[in-house]
Coordinates of C-alpha atoms in Angstrom, one line a residue:
M1 CA 0.0 0.0 0.0
T2 CA 1.3 3.5 -0.9
F3 CA 0.3 6.3 1.4
L4 CA 0.0 10.0 0.4
F5 CA 0.0 12.6 3.2
T6 CA -0.6 16.3 2.4
D7 CA -1.0 19.6 4.3
I8 CA -0.9 23.3 3.7
E9 CA 2.3 25.1 4.5
G10 CA 1.8 27.9 7.1
S11 CA -1.9 27.2 7.5
T12 CA -1.9 28.1 11.3
R13 CA -0.5 31.5 10.5
L14 CA -2.9 32.0 7.6
W15 CA -5.9 31.1 9.8
E16 CA -4.7 33.7 12.4
T17 CA -4.0 36.5 10.0
Q18 CA -6.2 35.8 6.9
R19 CA -9.2 33.9 8.3
E20 CA -11.7 35.2 5.7
A21 CA -9.4 34.4 2.8
M22 CA -8.7 30.9 4.2
T23 CA -12.4 30.3 4.7
E24 CA -12.9 31.0 1.0
A25 CA -9.8 29.0 -0.2
L26 CA -10.0 25.8 1.9
P27 CA -13.1 24.3 0.3
R28 CA -11.6 24.7 -3.1
H29 CA -8.4 23.1 -1.9
D30 CA -10.3 20.2 -0.4
A31 CA -12.4 19.6 -3.6
L32 CA -9.3 19.6 -5.8
L33 CA -7.5 17.1 -3.7
R34 CA -10.5 14.8 -3.4
Q35 CA -11.0 14.8 -7.2
C36 CA -7.3 14.1 -7.9
I37 CA -7.0 11.3 -5.3
E38 CA -10.3 9.5 -5.9
S39 CA -10.2 9.7 -9.7
R40 CA -6.9 7.7 -9.5
G41 CA -8.2 5.0 -7.2
G42 CA -7.1 6.5 -3.9
H43 CA -9.0 6.0 -0.7
I44 CA -9.1 9.1 1.7
F45 CA -9.1 7.5 5.1
K46 CA -8.5 10.5 7.3
T47 CA -8.7 14.3 7.1
A48 CA -7.7 16.8 9.8
G49 CA -8.1 20.5 9.2
D50 CA -6.2 21.1 5.9
A51 CA -4.4 17.6 6.0
F52 CA -5.3 14.6 3.9
C53 CA -4.3 11.0 4.4
A54 CA -4.9 8.6 1.4
A55 CA -4.0 5.1 0.5
F56 CA -3.4 3.7 -3.0
A57 CA -3.0 0.1 -4.3
T58 CA 0.0 1.0 -6.4
A59 CA 2.9 3.5 -6.1
A60 CA 2.4 4.6 -9.7
S61 CA -1.2 5.7 -9.1
A62 CA -0.2 7.5 -5.9
V63 CA 2.5 9.5 -7.8
E64 CA -0.1 10.3 -10.5
A65 CA -2.5 11.7 -7.9
A66 CA 0.2 13.8 -6.2
L67 CA 1.3 15.2 -9.5
A68 CA -2.2 16.0 -10.6
A69 CA -3.0 17.6 -7.2
Q70 CA 0.2 19.8 -7.2
R71 CA -0.4 20.9 -10.8
S72 CA -4.1 21.8 -10.1
L73 CA -3.2 23.7 -6.9
R74 CA -0.5 25.6 -8.7
A75 CA -2.8 26.5 -11.6
E76 CA -5.7 27.7 -9.3
R77 CA -6.1 31.4 -8.7
W78 CA -6.0 31.8 -4.9
P79 CA -6.8 34.9 -2.8
E80 CA -3.8 37.2 -2.8
D81 CA -3.6 37.1 1.0
A82 CA -3.9 33.3 1.2
P83 CA -1.7 31.6 -1.4
I84 CA -2.3 27.8 -1.0
R85 CA 0.9 25.8 -1.2
A86 CA 0.6 22.2 -0.2
R87 CA 3.5 19.9 0.8
M88 CA 3.1 16.2 0.0
A89 CA 4.9 13.0 0.9
L90 CA 4.6 9.4 -0.5
H91 CA 5.8 6.2 1.2
T92 CA 5.0 2.5 0.6
G93 CA 4.7 -0.3 3.2
A94 CA 2.5 -2.8 4.9
A95 CA 0.0 -1.4 7.4
E96 CA -2.8 -2.7 9.6
I97 CA -6.3 -1.4 9.0
R98 CA -8.7 -1.1 12.0
D99 CA -12.1 0.6 12.0
G100 CA -11.3 2.3 8.6
D101 CA -8.0 3.7 9.8
Y102 CA -4.4 2.5 9.0
F103 CA -1.7 1.8 11.7
G104 CA 1.9 0.9 11.5
A105 CA 5.5 2.1 10.8
P106 CA 4.8 3.3 7.2
L107 CA 2.3 5.8 8.6
N108 CA 5.0 7.2 10.9
Q109 CA 7.5 7.3 8.1
V110 CA 5.4 9.2 5.6
A111 CA 4.4 11.7 8.4
R112 CA 8.1 12.4 9.1
L113 CA 8.8 12.7 5.4
L114 CA 6.0 15.3 5.1
A115 CA 7.4 17.3 8.0
A116 CA 10.7 17.7 6.1
G117 CA 9.2 19.3 3.0
H118 CA 8.1 22.7 1.9
G119 CA 4.9 24.1 0.3
G120 CA 4.6 23.1 -3.3
Q121 CA 7.1 20.2 -2.8
T122 CA 6.3 16.5 -3.1
L123 CA 8.8 14.1 -1.4
V124 CA 9.0 10.4 -2.2
S125 CA 10.7 7.7 -0.2
E126 CA 13.3 5.4 -1.6
I127 CA 11.0 2.3 -1.7
T128 CA 8.2 4.2 -3.5
H129 CA 10.8 5.6 -6.0
D130 CA 12.0 2.0 -6.7
L131 CA 8.5 0.8 -7.3
C132 CA 7.4 3.5 -9.7
R133 CA 10.5 4.9 -11.4
D134 CA 9.8 3.0 -14.6
R135 CA 6.1 4.0 -14.6
L136 CA 6.2 7.7 -14.2
P137 CA 3.8 10.1 -16.0
A138 CA 5.1 11.9 -19.1
E139 CA 7.7 14.6 -18.5
T140 CA 8.0 13.6 -14.8
T141 CA 11.2 12.8 -13.0
L142 CA 12.2 11.9 -9.4
K143 CA 15.3 13.9 -8.4
S144 CA 17.5 12.6 -5.5
L145 CA 17.9 15.0 -2.6
G146 CA 20.5 12.8 -1.0
E147 CA 20.4 10.7 2.2
H148 CA 18.6 12.0 5.2
S149 CA 17.8 11.0 8.8
L150 CA 14.1 11.5 9.6
K151 CA 13.1 12.3 13.1
D152 CA 12.8 9.3 15.4
L153 CA 13.8 6.9 12.6
A154 CA 17.1 5.1 13.0
R155 CA 17.8 4.3 9.3
R156 CA 19.0 6.9 6.9
E157 CA 17.5 6.7 3.4
T158 CA 17.6 8.6 0.1
V159 CA 14.8 11.1 -0.4
F160 CA 13.5 12.0 -3.8
Q161 CA 11.5 15.1 -5.1
L162 CA 8.8 14.8 -7.7
C163 CA 9.6 17.1 -10.6
H164 CA 7.6 18.3 -13.6
R165 CA 8.0 21.4 -15.8
D166 CA 4.7 22.8 -14.4
L167 CA 6.0 22.7 -10.8
P168 CA 8.7 24.7 -9.0
Q169 CA 12.1 22.9 -9.1
A170 CA 14.1 24.7 -6.4
F171 CA 13.3 24.7 -2.7
A172 CA 15.1 25.4 0.5
P173 CA 17.0 22.5 2.1
L174 CA 14.8 19.8 3.7
K175 CA 14.0 20.6 7.3
T176 CA 16.0 17.6 8.4
L177 CA 19.1 19.6 7.5
L178 CA 18.2 23.1 8.7
A179 CA 16.2 23.6 11.8
P180 CA 15.2 27.2 12.5
I181 CA 17.6 29.2 14.6
D182 CA 16.0 29.6 18.0
E183 CA 16.8 33.1 19.3
N184 CA 15.7 32.0 22.8
M185 CA 18.3 29.2 22.9
P186 CA 21.2 29.8 25.3
S187 CA 24.1 31.1 23.3
I188 CA 27.8 31.6 23.9
A189 CA 31.0 32.8 22.3
V190 CA 34.3 31.4 23.4
L191 CA 37.0 34.0 22.9
P192 CA 40.6 33.1 22.4
F193 CA 42.3 32.7 25.8
V194 CA 45.1 35.2 26.5
N195 CA 48.6 33.8 26.5
M196 CA 50.2 35.0 29.7
S197 CA 53.4 33.0 29.2
R198 CA 56.7 34.8 28.5
D199 CA 57.3 32.5 25.6
E200 CA 55.2 33.7 22.6
E201 CA 55.5 30.2 21.1
N202 CA 53.0 29.1 23.7
E203 CA 50.3 31.2 22.0
Y204 CA 49.2 28.1 20.0
F205 CA 48.4 26.4 23.4
A206 CA 46.1 29.2 24.6
D207 CA 44.4 29.3 21.2
G208 CA 44.0 25.5 21.2
L209 CA 42.5 25.4 24.7
A210 CA 39.8 27.8 23.8
E211 CA 39.2 26.1 20.5
E212 CA 38.8 22.7 22.1
L213 CA 36.3 24.2 24.6
L214 CA 34.4 25.7 21.7
N215 CA 34.4 22.3 19.8
V216 CA 33.0 20.5 22.9
L217 CA 30.4 23.1 23.7
S218 CA 29.2 23.2 20.1
K219 CA 28.1 19.6 20.4
I220 CA 26.0 20.1 23.5
R221 CA 22.2 19.9 22.9
G222 CA 20.3 23.1 23.4
L223 CA 23.3 25.4 23.2
R224 CA 24.2 27.7 20.3
V225 CA 27.9 28.5 20.0
A226 CA 29.5 31.2 17.8
S227 CA 31.8 29.7 15.3
R228 CA 35.6 29.8 15.8
T229 CA 36.4 32.1 12.9
S230 CA 34.1 34.8 14.2
A231 CA 35.0 34.4 17.9
F232 CA 38.7 34.4 17.1
S233 CA 38.5 37.5 15.0
F234 CA 38.7 39.5 18.2
K235 CA 42.0 38.1 19.2
G236 CA 44.4 40.8 20.2
T237 CA 41.8 43.6 20.0
K238 CA 40.5 46.0 22.7
V239 CA 36.8 45.4 21.8
D240 CA 34.6 45.4 24.9
I241 CA 32.4 42.4 25.8
P242 CA 29.0 43.9 24.9
T243 CA 30.3 44.8 21.4
V244 CA 31.6 41.3 21.0
A245 CA 28.3 39.8 22.0
Q246 CA 26.3 42.1 19.8
K247 CA 28.5 41.3 16.7
L248 CA 28.3 37.6 17.4
N249 CA 24.6 37.6 18.5
V250 CA 25.2 35.8 21.8
A251 CA 24.0 36.3 25.3
T252 CA 27.1 35.0 27.2
V253 CA 30.8 35.1 26.6
L254 CA 33.6 32.8 28.0
E255 CA 37.0 34.3 28.3
G256 CA 40.2 33.3 30.1
S257 CA 43.9 33.2 30.2
V258 CA 46.7 30.6 30.2
R259 CA 50.1 30.7 31.8
K260 CA 52.4 27.8 30.9
A261 CA 55.8 27.3 32.4
G262 CA 57.5 24.0 31.8
K263 CA 55.1 21.2 32.7
R264 CA 52.9 23.4 34.8
V265 CA 49.9 25.3 33.5
R266 CA 47.6 27.8 35.1
V267 CA 44.2 28.4 33.5
T268 CA 41.6 31.0 34.5
A269 CA 38.2 31.3 33.0
Q270 CA 35.1 33.4 33.5
L271 CA 31.6 33.2 32.1
I272 CA 29.9 36.6 31.6
Q273 CA 26.2 37.3 31.1
V274 CA 26.2 40.3 28.8
A275 CA 22.8 41.7 29.5
T276 CA 23.5 42.1 33.3
D277 CA 27.3 42.5 32.9
S278 CA 27.7 39.9 35.6
H279 CA 29.9 36.9 36.2
L280 CA 27.9 33.7 36.1
W281 CA 30.9 31.7 37.0
S282 CA 34.7 32.0 37.3
D283 CA 37.5 29.6 38.4
S284 CA 41.2 29.0 38.1
Y285 CA 43.2 25.8 37.7
D286 CA 46.8 25.1 38.6
R287 CA 47.7 21.7 37.1
E288 CA 50.4 19.6 35.5
L289 CA 50.3 19.7 31.8
E290 CA 49.3 16.1 31.7
D291 CA 46.0 17.1 33.3
I292 CA 45.0 19.5 30.6
F293 CA 42.2 17.3 29.3
A294 CA 40.7 17.2 32.8
V295 CA 40.9 21.0 33.0
Q296 CA 39.1 21.4 29.7
D297 CA 36.4 19.0 30.8
D298 CA 36.0 20.7 34.2
I299 CA 35.6 24.1 32.5
A300 CA 33.1 22.8 29.9
Q301 CA 31.0 21.1 32.6
S302 CA 30.9 24.2 34.8
V303 CA 30.0 26.4 31.8
V304 CA 27.1 24.1 30.7
K305 CA 25.7 23.7 34.2
E306 CA 25.8 27.5 34.8
L307 CA 24.2 28.3 31.5
R308 CA 21.4 25.8 32.1
S309 CA 20.9 27.0 35.6
A310 CA 21.0 30.7 34.9
L311 CA 19.2 30.8 31.5
L312 CA 16.9 27.7 31.6
G313 CA 16.2 27.5 35.3
E314 CA 17.5 23.9 35.6
K315 CA 18.3 22.8 39.1
P316 CA 22.0 22.1 39.6
D317 CA 21.5 18.8 41.4
S318 CA 23.6 15.6 41.3
S319 CA 21.6 14.0 38.5
A320 CA 21.9 17.1 36.3
S321 CA 25.6 17.2 37.0
A322 CA 26.0 13.5 36.0
A323 CA 24.1 14.1 32.8
V324 CA 26.3 17.1 31.9
K325 CA 29.4 15.1 32.6
A326 CA 28.2 12.3 30.3
E327 CA 27.4 14.9 27.6
I328 CA 30.9 16.4 27.8
Q329 CA 32.6 13.1 27.7
A330 CA 30.6 12.1 24.6
A331 CA 31.3 15.5 22.9
A332 CA 35.1 15.1 23.6
K333 CA 35.3 11.7 22.0
G334 CA 38.0 11.5 19.4
R335 CA 39.9 14.3 20.9
G336 CA 42.9 12.1 21.6
E337 CA 44.5 11.4 25.0
N338 CA 48.2 11.8 24.4
V339 CA 49.1 15.3 25.8
E340 CA 52.3 15.7 23.7
A341 CA 50.4 14.7 20.5
Y342 CA 47.7 17.1 21.5
R343 CA 50.3 19.9 21.9
L344 CA 51.7 19.1 18.4
Y345 CA 48.2 19.0 16.9
L346 CA 47.5 22.5 18.3
Q347 CA 50.7 23.8 16.7
G348 CA 49.6 22.2 13.4
R349 CA 46.3 24.0 13.5
F350 CA 48.0 27.2 14.4
F351 CA 50.2 27.1 11.3
E352 CA 47.6 25.6 9.0
D353 CA 45.2 28.5 9.8
R354 CA 47.8 31.0 8.3
S355 CA 46.9 29.6 4.8
T356 CA 50.3 30.5 3.5
R357 CA 52.7 28.1 1.7
E358 CA 55.1 28.1 4.6
G359 CA 52.4 27.9 7.2
M360 CA 50.8 24.9 5.5
A361 CA 54.1 23.1 5.3
K362 CA 54.7 23.6 9.0
G363 CA 51.2 22.4 9.8
V364 CA 51.8 19.2 7.8
E365 CA 55.1 18.6 9.8
Y366 CA 53.4 19.1 13.2
Y367 CA 50.5 16.9 12.3
R368 CA 52.9 14.1 11.2
Q369 CA 54.8 14.5 14.5
A370 CA 51.5 14.2 16.4
L371 CA 50.6 11.0 14.5
E372 CA 54.0 9.4 15.3
L373 CA 53.1 9.7 19.0
D374 CA 49.4 8.8 18.5
P375 CA 48.7 6.9 15.2
E376 CA 45.0 6.8 16.0
Y377 CA 44.5 10.5 16.5
A378 CA 41.5 11.2 14.2
L379 CA 41.7 15.0 14.4
A380 CA 45.4 15.1 13.4
W381 CA 44.6 12.8 10.4
A382 CA 41.8 15.2 9.4
G383 CA 44.1 18.2 9.7
L384 CA 46.8 16.5 7.6
S385 CA 44.2 15.7 4.9
R386 CA 43.0 19.3 4.8
S387 CA 46.5 20.6 4.5
Y388 CA 47.5 18.3 1.7
A389 CA 44.3 19.1 -0.2
S390 CA 45.0 22.9 0.3
Q391 CA 48.5 22.4 -1.0
A392 CA 47.2 20.7 -4.1
G393 CA 44.5 23.2 -4.7
S394 CA 47.0 26.1 -4.4
S395 CA 49.6 24.5 -6.7
W396 CA 52.0 24.0 -3.8
L397 CA 51.9 20.3 -4.6
P398 CA 51.0 18.5 -7.9
I399 CA 47.2 17.9 -7.9
T400 CA 47.5 14.1 -8.2
E401 CA 50.2 13.8 -5.5
G402 CA 48.5 16.2 -3.1
F403 CA 45.0 14.6 -3.3
A404 CA 46.5 11.1 -3.0
K405 CA 48.1 12.1 0.3
A406 CA 44.9 13.9 1.4
R407 CA 42.8 10.7 0.6
E408 CA 45.1 8.5 2.6
A409 CA 45.0 10.8 5.6
A410 CA 41.2 11.2 5.3
E411 CA 40.7 7.4 5.3
S412 CA 42.6 7.1 8.5
A413 CA 40.6 10.0 10.0
L414 CA 37.4 8.2 9.2
Q415 CA 38.7 4.9 10.6
F416 CA 39.6 6.4 13.9
G417 CA 36.9 9.1 14.2
P418 CA 33.8 7.9 12.4
D419 CA 31.5 10.0 14.6
R420 CA 33.4 13.3 14.3
A421 CA 32.5 15.9 11.7
E422 CA 36.1 16.7 10.8
P423 CA 36.9 13.4 9.0
Q424 CA 33.6 13.5 7.1
L425 CA 34.4 17.0 5.9
A426 CA 37.9 16.0 4.9
M427 CA 36.8 13.1 2.8
G428 CA 33.8 14.9 1.4
W429 CA 36.1 17.6 0.1
I430 CA 38.2 15.0 -1.8
R431 CA 35.1 13.2 -3.2
M432 CA 33.7 16.6 -4.4
Y433 CA 36.8 18.4 -5.8
H434 CA 39.0 15.5 -7.0
D435 CA 36.9 12.4 -7.5
F436 CA 33.7 14.2 -8.8
D437 CA 31.9 11.5 -6.9
W438 CA 28.8 13.6 -6.0
K439 CA 26.8 10.9 -4.3
A440 CA 29.6 10.0 -1.9
A441 CA 30.4 13.7 -1.2
D442 CA 26.7 14.4 -0.5
S443 CA 26.5 11.5 2.0
L444 CA 29.7 12.6 3.8
L445 CA 28.8 16.2 4.0
R446 CA 25.2 15.7 5.1
R447 CA 26.6 13.3 7.8
A448 CA 29.0 16.1 8.9
V449 CA 26.1 18.5 9.3
E450 CA 24.1 15.9 11.3
L451 CA 27.1 15.4 13.6
A452 CA 27.8 19.2 14.0
P453 CA 24.7 21.2 12.9
G454 CA 26.2 24.4 14.3
D455 CA 29.4 24.0 12.4
A456 CA 29.6 26.8 9.8
Q457 CA 32.3 24.9 7.9
A458 CA 30.1 21.9 7.5
L459 CA 27.3 24.1 6.2
R460 CA 29.6 25.9 3.8
D461 CA 31.0 22.7 2.3
S462 CA 27.4 21.3 2.0
A463 CA 26.4 24.6 0.3
I464 CA 29.2 24.4 -2.2
L465 CA 28.2 20.8 -3.1
A466 CA 24.6 21.8 -3.6
G467 CA 25.8 24.6 -5.9
C468 CA 28.0 22.1 -7.9
L469 CA 25.0 19.8 -8.3
G470 CA 22.9 22.7 -9.7
R471 CA 20.8 23.5 -6.6
P472 CA 21.5 27.3 -6.2
D473 CA 18.6 28.0 -3.9
E474 CA 19.8 25.3 -1.5
A475 CA 23.4 26.6 -1.7
V476 CA 22.4 30.1 -0.9
A477 CA 20.1 29.0 2.0
L478 CA 22.9 27.0 3.6
L479 CA 25.4 29.8 3.2
R480 CA 23.0 32.3 4.7
R481 CA 22.7 30.0 7.7
A482 CA 26.5 29.6 7.9
A483 CA 26.8 33.4 7.8
A484 CA 24.4 33.7 10.7
L485 CA 26.4 31.2 12.8
D486 CA 29.8 32.7 11.7
P487 CA 29.1 36.3 10.9
L488 CA 32.7 37.5 10.9
S489 CA 34.1 34.7 8.6
A490 CA 35.4 36.2 5.3
Q491 CA 35.5 32.7 3.9
V492 CA 31.8 32.1 4.4
H493 CA 30.8 35.6 3.1
R494 CA 33.0 35.1 0.0
S495 CA 31.3 31.7 -0.7
L496 CA 27.9 33.4 -0.2
G497 CA 28.8 36.1 -2.6
R498 CA 30.0 33.6 -5.2
W499 CA 26.9 31.4 -5.1
C500 CA 24.5 34.4 -5.1
Y501 CA 26.3 35.5 -8.2
A502 CA 25.8 32.1 -9.8
A503 CA 22.1 32.2 -8.7
G504 CA 21.6 35.7 -10.3
L505 CA 21.1 37.4 -6.9
L506 CA 23.5 40.2 -7.8
E507 CA 22.6 42.7 -5.0
E508 CA 23.1 40.1 -2.3
A509 CA 26.3 38.9 -4.0
E510 CA 27.7 42.4 -4.0
A511 CA 26.9 43.0 -0.4
A512 CA 28.4 39.7 0.7
L513 CA 31.6 40.3 -1.3
N514 CA 32.0 43.8 0.1
K515 CA 31.6 42.3 3.6
T516 CA 34.3 39.8 2.7
L517 CA 36.7 42.7 1.8
E518 CA 35.8 44.5 5.0
L519 CA 36.7 41.4 7.0
N520 CA 39.8 40.4 5.0
P521 CA 41.0 43.1 2.6
L522 CA 44.0 41.1 1.5
G523 CA 42.2 37.8 0.7
T524 CA 42.5 36.5 -2.8
R525 CA 39.7 35.9 -5.4
T526 CA 37.3 38.3 -3.7
H527 CA 38.0 41.2 -6.1
H528 CA 37.7 38.7 -9.0
Y529 CA 34.2 37.6 -7.9
L530 CA 33.2 41.2 -7.3
G531 CA 34.4 42.0 -10.8
A532 CA 32.3 39.2 -12.2
V533 CA 29.3 40.6 -10.5
R534 CA 30.0 44.1 -12.0
L535 CA 30.2 42.5 -15.4
M536 CA 26.8 41.0 -15.0
Q537 CA 25.5 44.3 -13.8
K538 CA 27.0 45.9 -17.0
R539 CA 29.2 48.2 -14.9
L540 CA 32.2 47.6 -17.1
D541 CA 34.7 50.2 -15.8
E542 CA 34.1 49.1 -12.2
A543 CA 34.6 45.5 -13.3
L544 CA 38.0 46.3 -14.8
E545 CA 39.0 48.1 -11.6
E546 CA 38.1 45.1 -9.5
F547 CA 40.0 42.7 -11.7
Q548 CA 43.0 45.0 -11.7
R549 CA 43.0 44.8 -7.8
E550 CA 42.9 41.0 -7.7
E551 CA 46.3 39.7 -6.4
H552 CA 45.9 36.1 -7.3
D553 CA 47.7 36.0 -10.7
T554 CA 45.4 33.4 -12.3
F555 CA 42.2 35.2 -11.4
H556 CA 43.8 38.6 -12.2
L557 CA 44.6 37.6 -15.8
L558 CA 41.3 35.8 -16.3
G559 CA 39.4 38.9 -15.0
L560 CA 41.3 41.2 -17.4
A561 CA 40.4 39.0 -20.3
L562 CA 36.7 39.1 -19.3
A563 CA 36.6 42.9 -18.8
H564 CA 38.5 43.8 -22.0
H565 CA 36.2 41.5 -24.1
A566 CA 33.1 43.1 -22.5
R567 CA 34.5 46.5 -23.3
G568 CA 35.1 45.7 -26.9
E569 CA 38.9 45.4 -26.6
P570 CA 39.6 42.0 -28.2
A571 CA 43.4 42.4 -28.6
E572 CA 43.8 43.1 -24.9
A573 CA 41.5 40.2 -24.0
Q574 CA 43.4 37.7 -26.1
A575 CA 46.7 38.9 -24.7
A576 CA 45.6 38.4 -21.1
L577 CA 44.4 34.8 -21.9
Q578 CA 47.5 34.0 -23.8
E579 CA 49.7 35.1 -20.9
L580 CA 47.6 32.9 -18.5
S581 CA 47.9 30.0 -20.9
D582 CA 51.7 30.4 -21.2
K583 CA 52.2 30.9 -17.4
D584 CA 50.2 28.0 -15.8
P585 CA 48.7 25.5 -18.2
G586 CA 49.0 22.7 -15.6
G587 CA 47.2 24.5 -12.8
S588 CA 44.8 26.9 -14.5
A589 CA 43.1 24.8 -17.2
Y590 CA 39.6 25.5 -15.9
Q591 CA 40.1 29.2 -15.7
I592 CA 41.5 29.3 -19.2
A593 CA 38.5 27.4 -20.4
Q594 CA 36.2 30.0 -18.6
G595 CA 38.0 32.8 -20.5
Y596 CA 37.7 31.3 -23.9
A597 CA 34.1 30.3 -23.3
Y598 CA 33.3 33.9 -22.4
L599 CA 35.0 35.2 -25.5
G600 CA 32.9 32.8 -27.6
A601 CA 35.8 30.5 -28.7
A602 CA 33.9 27.3 -28.0
D603 CA 36.4 24.9 -29.6
V604 CA 39.3 26.2 -27.6
A605 CA 37.2 26.3 -24.4
F606 CA 36.2 22.6 -24.8
D607 CA 39.9 21.7 -25.5
W608 CA 40.8 23.3 -22.1
L609 CA 37.9 21.7 -20.4
E610 CA 39.2 18.3 -21.6
R611 CA 42.6 19.2 -20.3
A612 CA 41.1 20.2 -16.9
Y613 CA 39.3 16.9 -16.7
V614 CA 42.5 14.9 -17.4
Q615 CA 44.3 16.9 -14.7
R616 CA 41.3 16.5 -12.3
D617 CA 41.3 20.3 -11.9
P618 CA 39.1 21.1 -8.8
G619 CA 37.6 24.1 -10.7
L620 CA 35.5 21.7 -12.8
A621 CA 33.3 21.0 -9.9
N622 CA 31.7 24.4 -10.5
I623 CA 30.9 23.8 -14.1
K624 CA 27.1 23.3 -13.9
L625 CA 26.1 26.8 -12.7
D626 CA 29.1 28.8 -13.9
P627 CA 27.8 32.0 -15.6
L628 CA 31.1 32.3 -17.5
L629 CA 30.3 29.1 -19.4
H630 CA 26.9 30.3 -20.6
N631 CA 28.1 30.4 -24.3
L632 CA 28.8 26.6 -24.2
R633 CA 25.4 25.4 -23.0
G634 CA 23.8 25.2 -26.5
D635 CA 26.8 23.4 -27.9
P636 CA 26.3 19.7 -28.7
R637 CA 29.4 18.9 -26.7
W638 CA 28.1 20.4 -23.5
Q639 CA 25.7 17.6 -22.4
P640 CA 28.1 14.8 -23.1
F641 CA 30.7 16.6 -21.0
L642 CA 28.3 17.0 -18.1
E643 CA 27.5 13.3 -18.4
K644 CA 31.2 12.5 -18.2
M645 CA 31.3 14.7 -15.0
G646 CA 28.3 12.9 -13.6
L647 CA 26.4 16.2 -13.5
A648 CA 23.8 15.6 -16.2
E649 CA 20.1 15.5 -15.1

């Protein structure tokens, strides 16, 4: 039996604000649904308000009914103040019937699937997809939205969306992936701890202590934690606590200091409630370095207990303390237990974050030293993978060599830390940007978001994948969420600007890229993307100015070629592209293809795309929505190339 559940998105709000319009619209909605369901052999066994529950003998007839209903609802002229958008879900399974009603697990599953969707969207379970995929109505497809975990259901499964040219194709991410941000949820920023040691080399240790506290707290249920990039942007500044809290949109701030001398360490920490400018808690610890993990756990437990007591009114009794301790231990899993390896790992992170050639090389060396002491240290393996992939992507290592090393490290990270987000992200990046294995990348990155829903990096990577797969609305929605969680991250805002540009949201793209420059004026590629936006806005002089400011040589030359062509200066455009082709044919094949495509030289562009494919150029991942390749999309070679990339519909 295949079950169809439907309801109207936002009906509660519509009844409260537009009762008269809803009173007029609902009978028409009900009549349309009844006609579409019953004419295709469906049995409506329950209604409740605006919700319908129907059963069908076959999956194919249920899909036909859902398609007919959505098309009819979309074609209907609804009151302007009460647009009716129904969400629908289909699932197949054996159920028990008693007194005209159905009972059993399939009913629960289709209800959970419905709750994940949006108005106008029809979701189909994996089993229903398998039963009807060869018997779909004309011009109808079922598009995979990847694997999801539905509420209260243990097994993850692939969810599909019913698609037809008469229906909208793009929706926000399923609600399994993005729960709304609850402004009433206790929130905290962990600022970088101040290094009080005489030796400046110990700065990495102070940063690492605060970072590990942030990582642990971000995994605690019912607590929103400002992302590391934004919180650490205040390092070394004189900004006052209320300003920090306002910029990060948090109610509490944890700050502290570290003094390390030999094998002794003194840590002080204080938790500040910003609204009252009061200390909820403070403490200091004088310990041996070997006890640093215990110190971290003590601080984390104290912070969580105080937040729940002060902000949620929980009683700080022994059972609550035991529960918090268990949560902290679970959140810290995979952290490693070797203190010296941990110290080396922190140094690796410190240098990796510099994102320079020299810093990345030092990061690799420290990660390798940490792994010599603790070969099962998942976070160090993940850091090593990130660093190798970054070296390959920046032409500091040959692409093949760098990604081979990154893959080996990511495999070890997954082996030793399967329930940490970091290994999932490391392997997801390789699957996306080197293997072009979109299904595997989707599974890994969605798993990372499930493990760390408040991690802006996990959201950003998932957004990039959505964009690569041709889902711009989802990419932008995820990046907006990442920007809300990490408001001072130049990397997140640059990605938001880039994908808004790809989606045609030019004003938002411009704002995001200007914010990126405000946060990091020296970052590369930002001026290039802003120049591309100016081109699309037909502001050609400003586009040229932005491209001239770009410091990354590849994107500087590509931008000059684009701007000169748009300005009717073909000789200058060809000269810039020729210089780029001569300078870096082994690392810039995709950018050279972009340039020739924009200039209208399709044959040359496809030659460079083929070179990029042979080289496994990471830029190819962006091909599907790249505005610069617009001139190639009508070419008979375009679709076969997308098929080779695994990106054809």
